[in-house]
mmCIF file of C-alpha atoms in Angstrom:
data_model
loop_
_atom_site.group_PDB
_atom_site.id
_atom_site.type_symbol
_atom_site.label_atom_id
_atom_site.label_comp_id
_atom_site.label_asym_id
_atom_site.label_seq_id
_atom_site.Cartn_x
_atom_site.Cartn_y
_atom_site.Cartn_z
ATOM 1 C CA ASP R 101 0.000 0.000 0.000
ATOM 2 C CA THR R 102 1.277 3.455 -0.896
ATOM 3 C CA ALA R 103 1.538 5.619 2.216
ATOM 4 C CA VAL R 104 1.292 9.016 0.486
ATOM 5 C CA SER R 105 -0.063 9.062 -3.037
ATOM 6 C CA GLN R 106 -0.393 11.892 -5.508
ATOM 7 C CA THR R 107 -2.233 12.169 -8.783
ATOM 8 C CA PRO R 108 -1.371 12.823 -11.475
ATOM 9 C CA LYS R 109 2.321 11.967 -11.632
ATOM 10 C CA TYR R 110 2.807 14.099 -14.727
ATOM 11 C CA LEU R 111 0.750 17.095 -15.809
ATOM 12 C CA VAL R 112 1.363 19.044 -19.007
ATOM 13 C CA THR R 113 -0.908 21.981 -19.633
ATOM 14 C CA GLN R 114 -1.055 25.357 -21.312
ATOM 15 C CA MET R 115 -0.710 28.754 -19.755
ATOM 16 C CA GLY R 116 -3.924 30.155 -18.389
ATOM 17 C CA ASN R 117 -5.490 26.789 -17.576
ATOM 18 C CA ASP R 118 -6.714 25.724 -14.138
ATOM 19 C CA LYS R 119 -5.519 22.394 -12.759
ATOM 20 C CA SER R 120 -5.623 20.353 -9.557
ATOM 21 C CA ILE R 121 -3.236 17.914 -7.938
ATOM 22 C CA LYS R 122 -4.596 15.446 -5.441
ATOM 23 C CA CYS R 123 -2.879 13.957 -2.413
ATOM 24 C CA GLU R 124 -3.981 11.214 -0.075
ATOM 25 C CA GLN R 125 -2.258 9.616 2.913
ATOM 26 C CA ASN R 126 -3.289 6.378 4.584
ATOM 27 C CA LEU R 127 -0.981 6.724 7.588
ATOM 28 C CA GLY R 128 -3.494 8.320 9.899
ATOM 29 C CA HIS R 129 -1.318 11.421 10.155
ATOM 30 C CA ASP R 130 -2.681 14.742 11.359
ATOM 31 C CA THR R 131 -0.547 17.079 9.267
ATOM 32 C CA MET R 132 -0.090 17.371 5.520
ATOM 33 C CA TYR R 133 2.121 19.619 3.424
ATOM 34 C CA TRP R 134 2.661 20.857 -0.094
ATOM 35 C CA TYR R 135 6.208 21.556 -1.256
ATOM 36 C CA LYS R 136 7.492 22.952 -4.525
ATOM 37 C CA GLN R 137 10.804 21.813 -5.997
ATOM 38 C CA ASP R 138 12.154 24.128 -8.652
ATOM 39 C CA SER R 139 14.422 23.367 -11.585
ATOM 40 C CA LYS R 140 17.471 23.687 -9.339
ATOM 41 C CA LYS R 141 16.031 20.972 -7.087
ATOM 42 C CA PHE R 142 15.457 23.420 -4.244
ATOM 43 C CA LEU R 143 12.552 22.412 -2.010
ATOM 44 C CA LYS R 144 10.340 25.033 -0.436
ATOM 45 C CA ILE R 145 7.227 24.677 1.661
ATOM 46 C CA MET R 146 4.014 26.140 0.312
ATOM 47 C CA PHE R 147 1.268 25.086 2.700
ATOM 48 C CA SER R 148 0.657 22.956 5.743
ATOM 49 C CA TYR R 149 -2.635 21.700 7.144
ATOM 50 C CA ASN R 150 -3.288 20.126 10.508
ATOM 51 C CA ASN R 151 -6.596 18.314 10.920
ATOM 52 C CA LYS R 152 -8.037 20.183 7.939
ATOM 53 C CA GLU R 153 -6.922 23.580 9.243
ATOM 54 C CA LEU R 154 -4.352 25.740 7.481
ATOM 55 C CA ILE R 155 -1.332 26.299 9.728
ATOM 56 C CA ILE R 156 1.393 27.360 7.295
ATOM 57 C CA ASN R 157 0.735 29.553 4.300
ATOM 58 C CA GLU R 158 3.947 30.722 2.703
ATOM 59 C CA THR R 159 4.179 33.589 0.296
ATOM 60 C CA VAL R 160 2.737 31.939 -2.754
ATOM 61 C CA PRO R 161 0.491 33.583 -5.341
ATOM 62 C CA ASN R 162 -3.165 33.387 -4.424
ATOM 63 C CA ARG R 163 -3.682 31.469 -7.675
ATOM 64 C CA PHE R 164 -2.648 28.499 -5.518
ATOM 65 C CA SER R 165 -5.399 27.287 -3.246
ATOM 66 C CA PRO R 166 -5.106 24.221 -1.044
ATOM 67 C CA LYS R 167 -8.202 22.312 -0.017
ATOM 68 C CA SER R 168 -8.419 19.688 2.712
ATOM 69 C CA PRO R 169 -11.771 17.864 2.649
ATOM 70 C CA ASP R 170 -10.596 15.593 5.482
ATOM 71 C CA LYS R 171 -7.341 14.968 7.272
ATOM 72 C CA ALA R 172 -6.337 12.213 4.860
ATOM 73 C CA HIS R 173 -6.549 14.453 1.796
ATOM 74 C CA LEU R 174 -4.888 17.689 0.787
ATOM 75 C CA ASN R 175 -5.472 18.873 -2.753
ATOM 76 C CA LEU R 176 -3.789 21.754 -4.545
ATOM 77 C CA HIS R 177 -5.708 23.794 -7.067
ATOM 78 C CA ILE R 178 -3.866 26.208 -9.331
ATOM 79 C CA ASN R 179 -5.674 28.879 -11.335
ATOM 80 C CA SER R 180 -4.400 30.710 -14.416
ATOM 81 C CA LEU R 181 -1.243 28.666 -14.723
ATOM 82 C CA GLU R 182 1.967 30.483 -15.651
ATOM 83 C CA LEU R 183 5.248 29.253 -17.107
ATOM 84 C CA GLY R 184 6.965 29.828 -13.762
ATOM 85 C CA ASP R 185 4.649 27.319 -12.100
ATOM 86 C CA SER R 186 6.499 24.513 -13.864
ATOM 87 C CA ALA R 187 8.083 22.453 -11.104
ATOM 88 C CA VAL R 188 7.714 19.226 -9.183
ATOM 89 C CA TYR R 189 5.131 19.438 -6.416
ATOM 90 C CA PHE R 190 5.463 17.104 -3.453
ATOM 91 C CA CYS R 191 2.838 16.280 -0.899
ATOM 92 C CA ALA R 192 3.965 15.014 2.513
ATOM 93 C CA SER R 193 2.454 14.067 5.833
ATOM 94 C CA SER R 194 3.605 13.750 9.422
ATOM 95 C CA GLN R 195 2.175 12.538 12.676
ATOM 96 C CA ASP R 196 1.749 15.800 14.505
ATOM 97 C CA ASN R 197 1.394 19.518 13.856
ATOM 98 C CA ALA R 198 4.854 19.974 15.351
ATOM 99 C CA GLY R 199 5.400 18.310 12.021
ATOM 100 C CA SER R 200 9.063 18.809 11.810
ATOM 101 C CA SER R 201 9.608 17.018 15.100
ATOM 102 C CA TYR R 202 8.364 13.903 13.386
ATOM 103 C CA GLU R 203 9.426 12.210 10.215
ATOM 104 C CA GLN R 204 7.741 13.414 7.114
ATOM 105 C CA TYR R 205 6.555 10.936 4.523
ATOM 106 C CA PHE R 206 6.625 12.197 0.965
ATOM 107 C CA GLY R 207 4.470 11.399 -2.008
ATOM 108 C CA PRO R 208 6.079 10.522 -5.351
ATOM 109 C CA GLY R 209 5.726 14.045 -6.691
ATOM 110 C CA THR R 210 3.779 15.602 -9.551
ATOM 111 C CA ARG R 211 5.815 17.060 -12.380
ATOM 112 C CA LEU R 212 3.898 20.043 -13.713
ATOM 113 C CA THR R 213 4.930 21.474 -17.069
ATOM 114 C CA VAL R 214 3.256 24.632 -18.276
ATOM 115 C CA THR R 215 3.672 25.392 -21.978
ATOM 116 C CA LYS B 244 22.377 33.407 1.633
ATOM 117 C CA ASN B 245 20.381 30.315 2.486
ATOM 118 C CA GLU B 246 19.893 29.615 6.183
ATOM 119 C CA VAL B 247 20.917 25.997 5.530
ATOM 120 C CA GLU B 248 24.070 25.302 3.554
ATOM 121 C CA GLN B 249 25.334 21.942 2.383
ATOM 122 C CA SER B 250 28.721 20.831 1.155
ATOM 123 C CA PRO B 251 29.859 19.556 -1.159
ATOM 124 C CA GLN B 252 27.267 20.294 -3.842
ATOM 125 C CA ASN B 253 28.452 17.337 -5.879
ATOM 126 C CA LEU B 254 30.433 14.306 -4.769
ATOM 127 C CA THR B 255 31.698 11.407 -6.854
ATOM 128 C CA ALA B 256 33.371 8.469 -5.142
ATOM 129 C CA GLN B 257 34.355 4.897 -5.789
ATOM 130 C CA GLU B 258 32.314 2.038 -4.442
ATOM 131 C CA GLY B 259 33.373 1.173 -0.916
ATOM 132 C CA GLU B 260 34.550 4.643 0.059
ATOM 133 C CA PHE B 261 33.469 6.357 3.260
ATOM 134 C CA ILE B 262 31.249 9.332 2.427
ATOM 135 C CA THR B 263 30.660 12.507 4.439
ATOM 136 C CA ILE B 264 28.109 15.170 3.573
ATOM 137 C CA ASN B 265 27.992 18.323 5.662
ATOM 138 C CA CYS B 266 25.159 20.626 6.640
ATOM 139 C CA SER B 267 25.539 23.987 8.395
ATOM 140 C CA TYR B 268 22.757 26.237 9.543
ATOM 141 C CA SER B 269 22.731 29.789 10.783
ATOM 142 C CA VAL B 270 19.781 29.810 13.197
ATOM 143 C CA GLY B 271 18.931 27.932 16.368
ATOM 144 C CA ILE B 272 17.042 24.783 15.560
ATOM 145 C CA SER B 273 14.901 22.256 17.357
ATOM 146 C CA ALA B 274 15.385 19.433 14.848
ATOM 147 C CA LEU B 275 17.255 18.579 11.696
ATOM 148 C CA HIS B 276 16.176 16.162 8.990
ATOM 149 C CA TRP B 277 18.189 14.266 6.423
ATOM 150 C CA LEU B 278 16.335 13.262 3.266
ATOM 151 C CA GLN B 279 17.322 11.184 0.259
ATOM 152 C CA GLN B 280 15.983 11.917 -3.210
ATOM 153 C CA HIS B 281 16.395 9.066 -5.642
ATOM 154 C CA PRO B 282 17.243 9.591 -9.326
ATOM 155 C CA GLY B 283 13.622 8.774 -10.078
ATOM 156 C CA GLY B 284 12.552 11.741 -7.958
ATOM 157 C CA GLY B 285 11.069 10.103 -4.850
ATOM 158 C CA ILE B 286 12.006 11.541 -1.444
ATOM 159 C CA VAL B 287 12.637 9.392 1.603
ATOM 160 C CA SER B 288 13.232 10.578 5.139
ATOM 161 C CA LEU B 289 16.475 9.099 6.485
ATOM 162 C CA PHE B 290 16.881 10.688 9.908
ATOM 163 C CA MET B 291 15.393 13.258 12.203
ATOM 164 C CA LEU B 292 17.679 14.302 15.044
ATOM 165 C CA SER B 293 17.992 17.052 17.595
ATOM 166 C CA SER B 294 21.164 15.933 19.361
ATOM 167 C CA GLY B 295 23.944 13.374 19.246
ATOM 168 C CA LYS B 296 24.039 10.637 16.689
ATOM 169 C CA LYS B 297 21.754 8.171 14.935
ATOM 170 C CA LYS B 298 22.628 5.087 12.908
ATOM 171 C CA HIS B 299 20.612 3.086 10.435
ATOM 172 C CA GLY B 300 22.444 0.366 8.560
ATOM 173 C CA ARG B 301 25.386 1.946 6.770
ATOM 174 C CA LEU B 302 24.119 5.469 7.371
ATOM 175 C CA ILE B 303 25.115 7.595 10.353
ATOM 176 C CA ALA B 304 23.918 11.112 11.123
ATOM 177 C CA THR B 305 25.480 13.370 13.720
ATOM 178 C CA ILE B 306 24.640 16.821 14.942
ATOM 179 C CA ASN B 307 26.522 19.406 16.990
ATOM 180 C CA ILE B 308 24.030 21.956 18.216
ATOM 181 C CA GLN B 309 26.651 24.378 19.558
ATOM 182 C CA GLU B 310 28.507 24.446 16.258
ATOM 183 C CA LYS B 311 25.273 24.470 14.211
ATOM 184 C CA HIS B 312 26.511 21.592 12.113
ATOM 185 C CA SER B 313 25.355 18.154 11.075
ATOM 186 C CA SER B 314 26.996 15.420 9.036
ATOM 187 C CA LEU B 315 25.673 12.433 7.162
ATOM 188 C CA HIS B 316 28.093 9.549 6.756
ATOM 189 C CA ILE B 317 27.800 6.506 4.523
ATOM 190 C CA THR B 318 30.079 3.569 5.187
ATOM 191 C CA ALA B 319 31.003 1.031 2.486
ATOM 192 C CA SER B 320 29.267 3.121 -0.179
ATOM 193 C CA HIS B 321 27.459 1.355 -2.998
ATOM 194 C CA PRO B 322 26.185 2.540 -6.388
ATOM 195 C CA ARG B 323 22.627 2.285 -5.081
ATOM 196 C CA ASP B 324 23.516 5.086 -2.626
ATOM 197 C CA SER B 325 23.715 7.438 -5.613
ATOM 198 C CA ALA B 326 21.096 10.097 -4.936
ATOM 199 C CA VAL B 327 20.650 13.687 -3.810
ATOM 200 C CA TYR B 328 20.908 14.088 -0.035
ATOM 201 C CA ILE B 329 19.081 17.029 1.484
ATOM 202 C CA CYS B 330 19.251 18.400 4.999
ATOM 203 C CA ALA B 331 16.377 20.429 6.382
ATOM 204 C CA ALA B 332 16.310 22.406 9.609
ATOM 205 C CA LEU B 333 13.432 23.405 11.829
ATOM 206 C CA PRO B 334 14.218 26.799 13.409
ATOM 207 C CA ASN B 335 13.280 26.977 17.084
ATOM 208 C CA PHE B 336 11.248 30.109 16.623
ATOM 209 C CA GLY B 337 8.240 30.968 14.529
ATOM 210 C CA ASN B 338 5.969 28.451 12.898
ATOM 211 C CA GLU B 339 6.783 24.836 12.240
ATOM 212 C CA LYS B 340 8.319 24.914 8.798
ATOM 213 C CA LEU B 341 11.407 23.196 7.480
ATOM 214 C CA THR B 342 14.110 25.180 5.740
ATOM 215 C CA PHE B 343 15.915 23.061 3.164
ATOM 216 C CA GLY B 344 19.513 22.949 2.061
ATOM 217 C CA THR B 345 20.335 22.931 -1.616
ATOM 218 C CA GLY B 346 21.218 19.252 -1.640
ATOM 219 C CA THR B 347 24.341 17.199 -2.321
ATOM 220 C CA ARG B 348 24.384 15.049 -5.427
ATOM 221 C CA LEU B 349 26.267 11.838 -4.650
ATOM 222 C CA THR B 350 27.450 9.489 -7.382
ATOM 223 C CA ILE B 351 29.072 6.192 -6.461
ATOM 224 C CA ILE B 352 31.035 4.571 -9.267
ATOM 225 C CA PRO B 353 31.276 0.768 -9.309
#
């Protein structure tokens, strides 16, 4: 069983489109995250949710909107996609909202390419 | 300047060599993570430590809080250890968010 899963794995789309990436964890964790990894492989946190509540919201354009329907799911919706949004997006989860005091489990990543 | 710096950026070694990857950070932290990113892109958590030393198989992670420094060691390196190794620090102030280093790309040659 996959602990943290993301769909789709690859996403190619045109500028201006709206797209969503889904994430699900079956670990029973309380906290979930979205990270962005740029072309230089640098990881940066975007959002964190604990029990469906937003606890970290980094400076990302408001075209990015996370949605957590329940604590096992954290989806990322992106409006009006731009070329600079091309990156690999990783979902992760951890046991507690002091998330970094616990191991984080990462999904396989979604490679988004905006043309 | 990034709050978390890693060295070297790239490391190539022969199979069997002892490997050391370094991580320095400029702020007080409550925990430090070591992650491994495989060539296929997946990320795996290797260690989370706040003091001392941890060992898992051929991997050893150490941290010196006073010196703001952590090292990841690999003994008897193997080509399957080839990956990008990333350290990430949790500052002990503010909200709970990891700050990542830029990664070290390790290549082990058979």
